[in-house]
mmCIF file of C-alpha atoms in Angstrom:
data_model
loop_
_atom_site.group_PDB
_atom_site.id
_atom_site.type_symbol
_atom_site.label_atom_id
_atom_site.label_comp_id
_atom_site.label_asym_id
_atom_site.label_seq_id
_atom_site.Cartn_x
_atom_site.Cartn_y
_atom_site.Cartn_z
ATOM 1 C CA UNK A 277 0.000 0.000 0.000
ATOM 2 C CA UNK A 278 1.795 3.471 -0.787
ATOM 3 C CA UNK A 279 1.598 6.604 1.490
ATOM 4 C CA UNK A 280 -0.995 7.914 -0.837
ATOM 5 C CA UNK A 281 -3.690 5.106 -0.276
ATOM 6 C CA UNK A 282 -2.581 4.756 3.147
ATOM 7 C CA UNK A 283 -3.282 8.175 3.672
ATOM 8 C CA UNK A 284 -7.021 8.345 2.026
ATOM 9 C CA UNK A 285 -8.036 4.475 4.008
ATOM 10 C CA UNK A 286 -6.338 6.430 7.086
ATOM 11 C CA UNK A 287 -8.380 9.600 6.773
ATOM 12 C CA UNK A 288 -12.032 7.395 6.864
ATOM 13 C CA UNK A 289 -10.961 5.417 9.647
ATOM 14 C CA UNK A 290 -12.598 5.719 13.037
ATOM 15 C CA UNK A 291 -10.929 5.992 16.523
ATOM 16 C CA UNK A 292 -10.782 2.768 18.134
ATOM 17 C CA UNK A 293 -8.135 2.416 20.700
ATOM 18 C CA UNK A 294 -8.620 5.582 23.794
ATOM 19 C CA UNK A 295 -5.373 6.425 25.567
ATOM 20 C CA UNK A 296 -6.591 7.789 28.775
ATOM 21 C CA UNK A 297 -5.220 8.156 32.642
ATOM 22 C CA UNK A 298 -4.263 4.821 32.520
ATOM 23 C CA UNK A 299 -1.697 5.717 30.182
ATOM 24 C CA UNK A 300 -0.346 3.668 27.259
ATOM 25 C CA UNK A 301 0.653 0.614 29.085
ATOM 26 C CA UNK A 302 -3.227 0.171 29.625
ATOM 27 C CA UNK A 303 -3.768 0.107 25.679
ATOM 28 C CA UNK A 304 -0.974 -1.904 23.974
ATOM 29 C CA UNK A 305 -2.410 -5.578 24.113
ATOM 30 C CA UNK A 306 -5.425 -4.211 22.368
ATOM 31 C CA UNK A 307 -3.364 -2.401 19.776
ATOM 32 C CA UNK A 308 -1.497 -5.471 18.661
ATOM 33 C CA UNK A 309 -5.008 -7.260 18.680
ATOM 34 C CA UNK A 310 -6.636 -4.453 16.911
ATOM 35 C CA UNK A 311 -3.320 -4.620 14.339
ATOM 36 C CA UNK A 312 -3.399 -8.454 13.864
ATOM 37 C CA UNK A 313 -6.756 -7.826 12.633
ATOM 38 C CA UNK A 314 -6.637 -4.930 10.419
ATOM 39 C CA UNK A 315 -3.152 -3.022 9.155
ATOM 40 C CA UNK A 316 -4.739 0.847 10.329
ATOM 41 C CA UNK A 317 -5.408 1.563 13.710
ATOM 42 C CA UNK A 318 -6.605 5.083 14.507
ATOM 43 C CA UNK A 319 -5.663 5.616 18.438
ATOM 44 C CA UNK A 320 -7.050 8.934 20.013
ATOM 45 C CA UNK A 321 -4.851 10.298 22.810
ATOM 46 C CA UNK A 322 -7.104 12.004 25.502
ATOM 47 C CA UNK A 323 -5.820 15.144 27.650
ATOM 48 C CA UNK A 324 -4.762 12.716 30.849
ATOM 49 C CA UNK A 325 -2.651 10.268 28.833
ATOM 50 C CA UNK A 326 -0.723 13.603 27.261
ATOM 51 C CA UNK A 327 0.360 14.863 31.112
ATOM 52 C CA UNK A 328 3.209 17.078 29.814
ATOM 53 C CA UNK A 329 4.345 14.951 26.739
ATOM 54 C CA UNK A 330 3.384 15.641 23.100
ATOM 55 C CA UNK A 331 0.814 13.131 20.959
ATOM 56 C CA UNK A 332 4.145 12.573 18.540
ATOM 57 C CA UNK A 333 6.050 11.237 21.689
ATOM 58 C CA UNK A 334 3.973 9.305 23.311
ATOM 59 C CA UNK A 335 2.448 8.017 19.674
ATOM 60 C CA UNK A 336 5.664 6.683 19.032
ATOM 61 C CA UNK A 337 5.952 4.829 22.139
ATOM 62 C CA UNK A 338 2.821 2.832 21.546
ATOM 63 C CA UNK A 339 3.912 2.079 18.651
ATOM 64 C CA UNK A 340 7.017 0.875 19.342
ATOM 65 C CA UNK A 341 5.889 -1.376 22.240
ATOM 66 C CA UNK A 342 3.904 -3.410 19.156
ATOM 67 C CA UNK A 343 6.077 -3.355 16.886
ATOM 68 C CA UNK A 344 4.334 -1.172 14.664
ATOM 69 C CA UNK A 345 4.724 2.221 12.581
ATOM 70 C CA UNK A 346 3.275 5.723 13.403
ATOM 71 C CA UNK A 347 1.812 6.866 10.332
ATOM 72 C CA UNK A 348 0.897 10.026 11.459
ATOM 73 C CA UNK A 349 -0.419 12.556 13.826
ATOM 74 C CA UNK A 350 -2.868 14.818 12.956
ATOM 75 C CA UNK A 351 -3.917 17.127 16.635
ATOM 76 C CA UNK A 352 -4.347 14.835 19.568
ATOM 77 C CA UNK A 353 -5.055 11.222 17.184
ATOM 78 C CA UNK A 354 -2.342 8.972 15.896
ATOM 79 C CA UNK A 355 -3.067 6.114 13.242
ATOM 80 C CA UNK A 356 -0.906 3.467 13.135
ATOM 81 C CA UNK A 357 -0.243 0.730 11.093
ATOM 82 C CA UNK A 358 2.102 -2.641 10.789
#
């Protein structure tokens, strides 16, 4: 798939994965579910998971932790994809 298909399937994708107070440790076994299943993932980081860090950072963290790549970031929501 290149960036520019990626980008459109990305774009009509809904949020499914919530980062919230819990933090991202709370989300990453459903992330590599989610990603076993499908190759987007849409992931929508709420104010408490950001505490002080930016969506980018922490973005990238989740999807290291599942082996995965960040896509992008567009305001507070990351898609990634494997």
């Amino acid at each position: 798939m290149d960036t520019q298909e990626r980008k459109q399937r990305a774009h009509d994708l809904d949020v499914t994965v919530w980062v919230g107070k819990s933090g991202i440790e709370s989300v990453v076994d459903e992330l590599d579910a989610q990603l076993s299943d499908r190759d987007l993932v849409k992931v929508k980081f709420l104010r408490a998971a950001r505490a002080g860090s930016s969506t980018e950072e922490k973005a990238a963290d989740l999807a290291d932790r599942v082996n995965a790549e960040l896509f992008e970031t567009r305001g507070h929501t990351a898609v990634v994809y494997r």
